[in-house]
XYZ file of C-alpha atoms in Angstrom:
544
model
C 9.218 -32.864 -3.799
C 7.447 -33.909 -7.015
C 4.054 -33.769 -5.298
C 4.737 -30.271 -3.960
C 5.870 -28.975 -7.350
C 2.844 -30.503 -9.111
C 0.421 -28.922 -6.614
C 1.927 -25.478 -7.207
C 1.998 -25.873 -11.015
C -1.648 -26.987 -11.157
C -2.618 -24.046 -8.943
C -0.772 -21.569 -11.188
C -2.257 -23.054 -14.380
C -5.809 -22.754 -13.006
C -5.251 -19.133 -11.908
C -3.987 -18.061 -15.340
C -6.680 -20.089 -17.131
C -9.414 -18.352 -15.129
C -7.953 -14.973 -16.093
C -8.093 -15.839 -19.794
C -11.665 -17.174 -19.451
C -12.866 -13.979 -17.726
C -11.377 -11.619 -20.303
C -14.762 -11.416 -22.029
C -16.211 -9.559 -18.999
C -13.654 -6.725 -19.122
C -14.898 -4.711 -22.085
C -16.311 -1.912 -19.896
C -15.039 -0.095 -16.802
C -17.945 -1.434 -14.743
C -17.179 -4.958 -15.948
C -13.445 -4.663 -15.244
C -13.834 -3.066 -11.789
C -17.060 -4.654 -10.495
C -17.817 -7.588 -12.779
C -20.875 -5.730 -14.103
C -22.390 -5.879 -10.579
C -23.537 -9.425 -11.355
C -21.460 -11.468 -8.914
C -23.398 -14.141 -7.022
C -23.432 -14.770 -3.253
C -20.968 -17.674 -3.184
C -18.281 -15.904 -5.201
C -18.846 -12.610 -3.383
C -18.588 -14.311 0.017
C -15.413 -16.197 -0.876
C -13.918 -13.054 -2.458
C -14.612 -11.174 0.776
C -13.106 -13.936 2.906
C -9.982 -14.535 0.844
C -9.283 -10.779 0.621
C -9.785 -10.557 4.392
C -7.469 -13.396 5.392
C -4.109 -13.171 3.668
C -0.832 -14.815 4.573
C -0.419 -11.941 7.041
C -3.155 -13.557 9.122
C -2.114 -17.190 8.662
C 1.636 -16.732 9.139
C 2.016 -13.358 10.876
C -0.983 -12.632 13.087
C -1.781 -16.255 13.959
C 1.821 -16.874 14.971
C 2.234 -13.613 16.851
C -1.042 -13.475 18.734
C -1.234 -17.220 19.279
C 2.218 -17.068 20.876
C 1.202 -14.079 23.023
C -2.301 -15.075 24.097
C -2.478 -18.841 23.619
C -5.812 -20.478 22.788
C -7.565 -17.211 23.702
C -6.277 -15.823 20.369
C -9.189 -17.750 18.862
C -11.369 -14.826 20.029
C -9.800 -12.798 17.208
C -11.079 -15.372 14.707
C -14.526 -15.402 16.334
C -14.603 -11.591 16.211
C -13.564 -11.692 12.542
C -16.457 -14.063 11.802
C -19.198 -12.256 13.765
C -18.201 -8.587 13.658
C -15.930 -8.565 10.611
C -18.103 -10.805 8.413
C -21.682 -11.431 9.598
C -22.488 -7.953 10.932
C -20.527 -6.277 8.126
C -22.666 -8.088 5.549
C -25.918 -7.426 7.428
C -25.277 -3.762 8.228
C -23.226 -2.599 5.237
C -24.021 -5.073 2.463
C -27.606 -4.283 1.381
C -27.373 -0.523 1.852
C -23.945 -0.273 0.195
C -25.148 -2.143 -2.856
C -28.299 -0.015 -3.041
C -26.743 3.419 -2.463
C -23.646 2.946 -4.647
C -25.862 1.652 -7.437
C -28.108 4.706 -7.075
C -25.114 7.064 -7.068
C -23.306 5.210 -9.841
C -20.243 4.982 -7.589
C -17.590 2.381 -8.452
C -15.009 3.239 -5.773
C -15.054 4.465 -2.178
C -13.640 7.938 -3.055
C -16.315 8.262 -5.741
C -18.924 7.416 -3.089
C -17.593 10.168 -0.806
C -17.510 12.671 -3.672
C -21.082 12.018 -4.773
C -22.595 11.364 -1.340
C -21.187 14.581 0.135
C -21.148 16.582 -3.112
C -17.447 17.325 -2.746
C -14.709 16.836 -5.308
C -12.098 17.719 -2.662
C -13.222 14.837 -0.416
C -13.059 12.473 -3.369
C -9.488 13.492 -4.214
C -8.413 13.371 -0.546
C -9.843 9.873 -0.108
C -8.069 8.695 -3.254
C -4.784 10.169 -1.980
C -5.171 8.425 1.396
C -5.765 5.113 -0.370
C -2.744 5.639 -2.603
C -0.426 6.508 0.308
C -1.479 3.754 2.695
C -2.871 0.945 0.544
C 0.108 0.545 -1.802
C 2.658 -0.073 1.005
C 0.156 -2.419 2.650
C 0.197 -4.598 -0.468
C 3.830 -5.427 0.317
C 2.741 -7.138 3.532
C 0.924 -9.902 1.632
C 4.284 -11.408 0.725
C 5.062 -11.946 4.419
C 5.612 -15.567 5.336
C 6.452 -16.704 1.809
C 10.196 -16.685 2.417
C 10.265 -19.167 5.280
C 7.586 -21.460 3.871
C 9.058 -21.628 0.367
C 12.525 -21.930 1.787
C 11.352 -24.810 3.960
C 9.575 -26.567 1.086
C 11.723 -25.838 -1.991
C 14.897 -24.143 -0.721
C 14.011 -21.174 -2.974
C 15.229 -17.645 -2.184
C 12.686 -15.031 -1.127
C 13.243 -12.944 -4.268
C 12.107 -15.784 -6.541
C 8.976 -16.371 -4.432
C 7.972 -12.706 -4.463
C 8.628 -12.137 -8.181
C 6.883 -15.390 -9.158
C 3.754 -14.588 -7.145
C 3.684 -11.011 -8.459
C 3.924 -12.120 -12.108
C 1.183 -14.761 -11.799
C -1.181 -12.363 -10.020
C -0.453 -9.639 -12.572
C -1.291 -11.935 -15.501
C -4.714 -13.063 -14.337
C -5.861 -9.694 -12.944
C -4.747 -7.644 -15.967
C -6.390 -10.115 -18.350
C -9.558 -10.959 -16.429
C -10.237 -8.003 -14.109
C -12.602 -8.311 -11.164
C -14.346 -11.463 -12.390
C -11.012 -13.279 -12.667
C -10.230 -12.148 -9.136
C -13.488 -13.419 -7.632
C -13.442 -16.707 -9.567
C -9.882 -17.371 -8.454
C -10.859 -16.283 -4.935
C -13.563 -18.954 -4.930
C -11.060 -21.654 -5.953
C -8.447 -20.318 -3.555
C -11.033 -20.192 -0.762
C -11.740 -23.905 -1.162
C -7.995 -24.582 -0.931
C -7.820 -22.476 2.242
C -10.733 -24.330 3.890
C -9.231 -27.741 3.164
C -5.689 -26.637 4.035
C -6.510 -25.040 7.402
C -8.551 -28.037 8.517
C -5.878 -30.550 7.492
C -3.041 -28.576 9.117
C -4.860 -28.163 12.443
C -5.547 -31.888 12.664
C -1.961 -32.775 11.691
C -0.331 -30.362 14.172
C -2.529 -31.451 17.078
C -1.933 -35.120 16.330
C 1.828 -34.509 16.173
C 1.606 -33.253 19.765
C -0.138 -36.342 21.085
C -3.724 -35.345 20.384
C -5.892 -32.479 21.622
C -5.960 -33.370 25.331
C -2.207 -33.938 25.515
C -1.465 -30.706 23.618
C -3.729 -28.703 25.947
C -2.118 -30.314 28.993
C 1.373 -29.389 27.773
C 0.248 -25.844 26.981
C -1.344 -25.400 30.416
C 2.008 -25.990 32.103
C 3.773 -23.075 30.361
C 3.857 -19.854 32.445
C 3.442 -16.346 31.031
C 6.021 -13.659 31.771
C 4.682 -11.097 34.225
C 1.556 -13.086 35.084
C 0.809 -15.204 38.132
C -2.108 -16.896 36.329
C -2.083 -20.677 36.280
C -2.324 -22.094 32.757
C -2.510 -18.637 31.137
C -2.282 -19.932 27.568
C -5.320 -22.191 27.918
C -7.438 -19.702 29.897
C -10.655 -18.240 28.495
C -9.291 -14.724 27.882
C -5.544 -15.397 27.980
C -2.857 -13.541 29.930
C -3.494 -10.052 28.435
C -7.193 -9.317 27.847
C -6.805 -5.587 27.106
C -4.397 -5.985 24.192
C -6.316 -9.023 22.936
C -9.416 -6.808 22.763
C -7.448 -4.307 20.639
C -6.568 -7.122 18.212
C -10.226 -8.160 17.962
C -11.407 -4.584 17.278
C -8.735 -3.778 14.693
C -8.979 -7.022 12.739
C -12.798 -7.208 12.928
C -14.180 -3.664 12.801
C -11.395 -2.540 10.461
C -12.910 -4.330 7.464
C -15.932 -2.003 7.629
C -13.787 0.902 6.438
C -11.323 -0.776 4.083
C -12.033 0.069 0.412
C -10.936 -3.325 -0.941
C -13.388 -5.085 1.405
C -16.383 -2.780 0.946
C -15.990 -3.028 -2.831
C -17.296 -6.603 -2.643
C -20.732 -5.208 -1.720
C -20.752 -2.883 -4.743
C -20.430 -5.831 -7.119
C -22.927 -8.345 -5.695
C -25.747 -8.895 -8.158
C -28.827 -8.380 -5.937
C -29.994 -7.478 -2.464
C -31.287 -10.967 -1.572
C -27.898 -12.404 -2.538
C -26.389 -10.338 0.292
C -28.316 -12.399 2.851
C -26.942 -15.637 1.433
C -23.454 -14.203 1.173
C -23.526 -13.164 4.828
C -23.982 -16.748 6.032
C -21.388 -18.185 3.626
C -18.826 -15.505 4.514
C -19.345 -16.021 8.250
C -18.855 -19.781 8.066
C -15.750 -19.245 5.933
C -14.335 -16.835 8.523
C -15.041 -19.216 11.401
C -13.043 -21.951 9.705
C -10.177 -19.925 8.204
C -9.682 -17.138 10.766
C -10.826 -19.115 13.801
C -8.756 -22.083 12.676
C -5.635 -19.990 12.031
C -5.681 -18.293 15.427
C -6.546 -21.568 17.152
C -3.572 -23.201 15.445
C -1.327 -20.314 16.475
C -2.473 -20.809 20.062
C -0.285 -23.914 20.262
C 2.803 -21.919 19.215
C 4.194 -21.925 22.766
C 4.768 -25.664 22.441
C 7.500 -24.787 19.931
C 9.144 -21.908 21.850
C 12.445 -23.803 22.026
C 12.493 -24.337 18.256
C 11.442 -20.973 16.801
C 13.844 -18.191 15.813
C 14.720 -15.295 18.151
C 16.146 -11.844 17.463
C 19.480 -10.726 18.960
C 17.641 -9.052 21.867
C 15.795 -12.279 22.722
C 12.466 -11.264 21.178
C 10.667 -14.087 19.320
C 10.520 -13.736 15.538
C 6.787 -14.321 15.255
C 6.830 -15.049 11.518
C 8.827 -18.184 12.335
C 6.194 -19.675 14.669
C 3.799 -21.158 12.099
C 6.562 -22.371 9.707
C 8.239 -24.130 12.670
C 4.955 -25.832 13.560
C 4.572 -27.023 9.971
C 8.160 -28.147 9.378
C 7.537 -31.692 10.649
C 4.453 -32.343 8.498
C 4.476 -34.828 5.582
C 5.509 -33.469 2.170
C 2.004 -33.610 0.733
C 0.660 -31.482 3.605
C 3.526 -29.011 3.257
C 2.652 -28.735 -0.446
C -0.966 -28.057 0.513
C 0.172 -25.366 2.954
C 2.295 -23.726 0.230
C -0.743 -23.575 -2.051
C -2.830 -22.317 0.889
C -0.426 -19.440 1.586
C -0.127 -18.641 -2.129
C -3.935 -18.579 -2.326
C -4.238 -16.270 0.656
C -1.507 -13.928 -0.594
C -2.578 -13.757 -4.247
C -6.263 -13.196 -3.473
C -5.457 -10.281 -1.162
C -2.841 -8.830 -3.527
C -5.209 -8.927 -6.502
C -7.959 -7.209 -4.507
C -5.608 -4.488 -3.231
C -4.037 -3.590 -6.571
C -7.381 -3.655 -8.394
C -8.802 -1.256 -5.791
C -5.741 0.997 -6.031
C -5.593 1.133 -9.842
C -9.331 1.764 -10.247
C -9.280 4.459 -7.543
C -6.323 6.283 -9.074
C -7.815 6.134 -12.579
C -11.450 6.974 -11.777
C -10.945 9.426 -8.913
C -7.635 11.166 -9.648
C -6.597 10.875 -13.298
C -10.030 11.068 -14.927
C -11.302 14.662 -15.271
C -8.421 16.044 -13.172
C -5.426 15.216 -15.373
C -7.103 13.739 -18.450
C -10.262 15.385 -19.734
C -12.861 13.374 -21.693
C -11.280 10.066 -20.658
C -13.410 7.452 -22.436
C -13.843 3.864 -21.257
C -11.115 2.485 -23.497
C -8.567 4.932 -22.086
C -9.715 4.192 -18.531
C -9.253 0.451 -19.073
C -5.771 0.986 -20.507
C -4.893 3.206 -17.545
C -6.159 0.697 -14.976
C -4.296 -2.207 -16.575
C -1.073 -0.199 -16.771
C -1.412 0.898 -13.139
C -2.078 -2.694 -12.074
C 1.295 -3.691 -13.477
C 2.972 -0.689 -11.843
C 1.393 -1.275 -8.429
C 2.223 -4.974 -8.386
C 5.811 -4.141 -9.327
C 5.953 -1.468 -6.603
C 4.520 -3.833 -3.972
C 7.086 -6.493 -4.850
C 9.848 -3.875 -4.823
C 8.836 -2.633 -1.353
C 8.678 -6.196 -0.036
C 12.158 -6.995 -1.368
C 13.596 -3.677 -0.139
C 12.213 -4.251 3.341
C 13.492 -7.836 3.381
C 17.041 -6.993 2.277
C 17.514 -3.834 4.324
C 17.047 -2.543 7.823
C 14.647 0.243 6.816
C 12.257 0.104 9.755
C 10.007 2.812 8.290
C 8.650 0.490 5.598
C 7.669 -2.207 8.099
C 6.040 0.446 10.320
C 4.070 1.895 7.414
C 2.727 -1.562 6.528
C 1.745 -2.139 10.147
C -0.101 1.181 10.435
C -1.888 1.110 7.058
C -4.944 -0.844 8.177
C -5.631 1.481 11.112
C -5.115 4.649 9.051
C -7.469 3.598 6.236
C -10.238 2.233 8.451
C -9.836 5.082 10.952
C -10.265 7.678 8.209
C -13.113 6.035 6.270
C -15.229 4.005 8.719
C -17.345 6.802 10.223
C -18.003 8.767 7.004
C -18.889 5.605 5.099
C -21.177 3.988 7.695
C -22.996 7.183 8.721
C -23.154 8.239 5.083
C -25.192 5.145 4.279
C -27.702 5.461 7.122
C -27.792 9.059 8.373
C -29.556 11.700 6.286
C -27.559 14.659 7.542
C -23.789 14.307 7.709
C -21.581 17.343 7.225
C -18.500 17.704 5.055
C -16.673 19.065 8.098
C -17.400 15.825 9.962
C -15.903 13.781 7.113
C -12.802 15.981 7.059
C -12.435 15.548 10.831
C -12.539 11.767 10.452
C -9.940 11.867 7.669
C -7.669 14.069 9.802
C -8.044 11.897 12.912
C -7.439 8.615 11.075
C -4.423 9.796 9.109
C -3.151 12.341 11.638
C -3.152 10.151 14.744
C -1.639 7.271 12.799
C 1.089 9.453 11.269
C 1.970 11.141 14.579
C 2.138 7.817 16.384
C 4.265 6.298 13.613
C 6.693 9.256 13.518
C 7.042 9.285 17.308
C 7.679 5.546 17.261
C 10.257 5.995 14.538
C 11.933 8.673 16.669
C 11.929 6.532 19.799
C 8.750 6.595 21.914
C 5.316 6.254 20.239
C 2.249 8.020 21.593
C 0.432 4.665 21.736
C 2.755 1.698 22.176
C 0.787 -0.735 20.025
C -0.018 0.140 16.373
C -2.996 -2.207 16.732
C -4.443 -0.255 19.661
C -3.764 2.995 17.780
C -5.754 1.727 14.787
C -8.605 0.526 17.015
C -8.754 3.954 18.705
C -8.860 5.725 15.320
C -11.847 3.636 14.233
C -13.783 4.231 17.452
C -13.078 7.994 17.286
C -14.241 8.072 13.654
C -17.593 6.548 14.580
C -18.048 9.057 17.429
C -16.716 12.220 15.774
C -18.775 12.108 12.554
C -22.269 12.369 14.151
C -21.075 14.839 16.833
C -19.461 17.271 14.380
C -22.480 16.940 12.078
C -24.675 18.345 14.882
C -22.825 21.675 14.946
C -21.857 22.125 11.280
C -23.967 22.504 8.101
C -25.036 19.028 6.968
C -24.959 17.665 3.455
C -28.366 16.067 2.978
C -28.890 12.929 0.975
C -32.276 11.489 -0.066
C -32.334 8.179 1.800
C -35.697 6.415 1.882
C -37.382 6.410 5.313
C -37.407 3.098 7.205
C -40.016 0.595 6.071
C -40.972 -2.958 6.887
C -38.813 -4.010 3.979
C -35.067 -4.237 4.447
C -32.783 -2.786 1.792
C -32.490 -6.279 0.273
C -36.241 -6.789 0.165
C -36.909 -3.311 -1.210
C -34.626 -4.202 -4.079
C -36.419 -7.544 -4.504
C -39.739 -5.673 -4.670
C -38.270 -3.367 -7.342
C -37.099 -6.370 -9.361
C -40.575 -7.931 -9.207
C -42.186 -4.644 -10.227
C -39.812 -4.361 -13.189
C -40.630 -7.911 -14.300
C -44.365 -7.160 -14.057
C -43.948 -3.956 -16.084
C -42.038 -5.829 -18.817
C -44.725 -8.518 -18.936
C -47.543 -5.961 -19.180
C -45.684 -4.058 -21.922
C -45.308 -7.318 -23.865
C -49.000 -8.147 -23.427
C -48.270 -11.208 -21.291
C -50.029 -12.310 -18.137
C -48.231 -11.414 -14.914
C -47.185 -14.277 -12.685
C -44.796 -14.394 -9.784
C -43.554 -17.683 -8.375
C -44.382 -17.279 -4.677
C -42.307 -20.355 -3.878
C -39.190 -18.213 -4.320
C -40.361 -15.592 -1.806
C -40.131 -16.036 1.949
C -43.560 -15.619 3.688
C -42.479 -12.611 5.761
C -41.053 -10.921 2.640
C -44.237 -11.619 0.681
C -46.305 -10.168 3.521
C -44.213 -6.995 3.522
C -44.410 -6.735 -0.269
C -48.208 -7.072 -0.153
C -48.384 -4.277 2.434
C -46.265 -1.991 0.273
C -48.317 -2.785 -2.829
C -51.596 -2.077 -1.061
C -50.383 1.234 0.457
């Protein structure tokens, strides 16, 4: 018990200390919201990963989908690493950093407003974020009750309030830089914790071969497949594919995830961040789902609802309950890390969006930077309090609507924003009507499905499949509607042999040369720092 308490206290002290240290970077709105756009690849990559994989993934999704699909649930982690991390960084990262910097956009609604020259789109996007992102923040507390109860015999209320207060302190004091620095520390904890827990759980079941053998002998309801939970694609490929799409492609349209690309300090750093983020996702997401795949070995020990349905949030805690105290302490810190990093990212995105895109110029004219900072800090406190309140209300009541809203939030946000954001970065002519159609489809289909489910029979049985469908429709609808409606042009540079990252690198070199010439110094560039293919492309551009 002493070891567990010490681990948690050290973790809390470091988080608050980082917030105090980073206070010096919060004197401007850009510094508070984006860290002055000077965040390096390692911190950006870890911030992306820790915001991506909260306790919802480790406790909720890993337990639920591992129990349903067995080892095949690992495909969700692989999809998160390749599609949700690597391709997201390659496709979105360089262009997002370049275009948002050119537009001076600090939030996703501000990007929509300036990219499509529409104040109405900016306000609508901010409203969608406010409606769906705030309830989603309550989901990050999931899993804390059982784990803290198992480790410390603490009530859920204490866990939620304690985590909310700690997160509030370091984010309000240190802003975005405190968030990313803590994310880096928390990411290291998550890497070590996931690896240690996987090894411990497998060894407690007689080793890998013995655990796989036991798992292969468990049948799946409604399937004649032999060894369904150790098969390559599991007993239900279609629904597994929906999980992969939602949890992987969804990050491309989530404002709190895309914001990480706004803040990275340079284009070349995006390339480094892509590799780091992908490896992080393979270990954390792949490891979590792989661990959950052994959940069926504990089906006689987990909790069940009155109707016989497994309580999926109990799967992972049951697997961990037999571990040594020191490992349980590490898991507690791991889950706290995952939850706090995601919570801080969500509330910072929400408070900055509400201040910059709704309050400023609409309700408060001539809102200077000092007033904006005060507003964002006040809203941070409010949103964290609201998220904790929703989590406690949902826990202590039978209000199904709250749980449904949390479950649908990811699909609604990504379904509304994915197409307009992606096509807005790469396609010169996208119409306002196309963006409105995407917003209506993402929010409308999600809301209709949620209301019908609340009434009895949903249009699409699985909220996950509904969210995946919204995202696919968004990607299809935006270019199609843009063909038949007046487009809003945007001056995007034509393709060149330089990528967005390398174009920015060329601009940096040119700026350095101009400064040197202005100062009367000789111009010299250290070619050792430039990859040969990049140098070749730069030489071509310079000679053209």
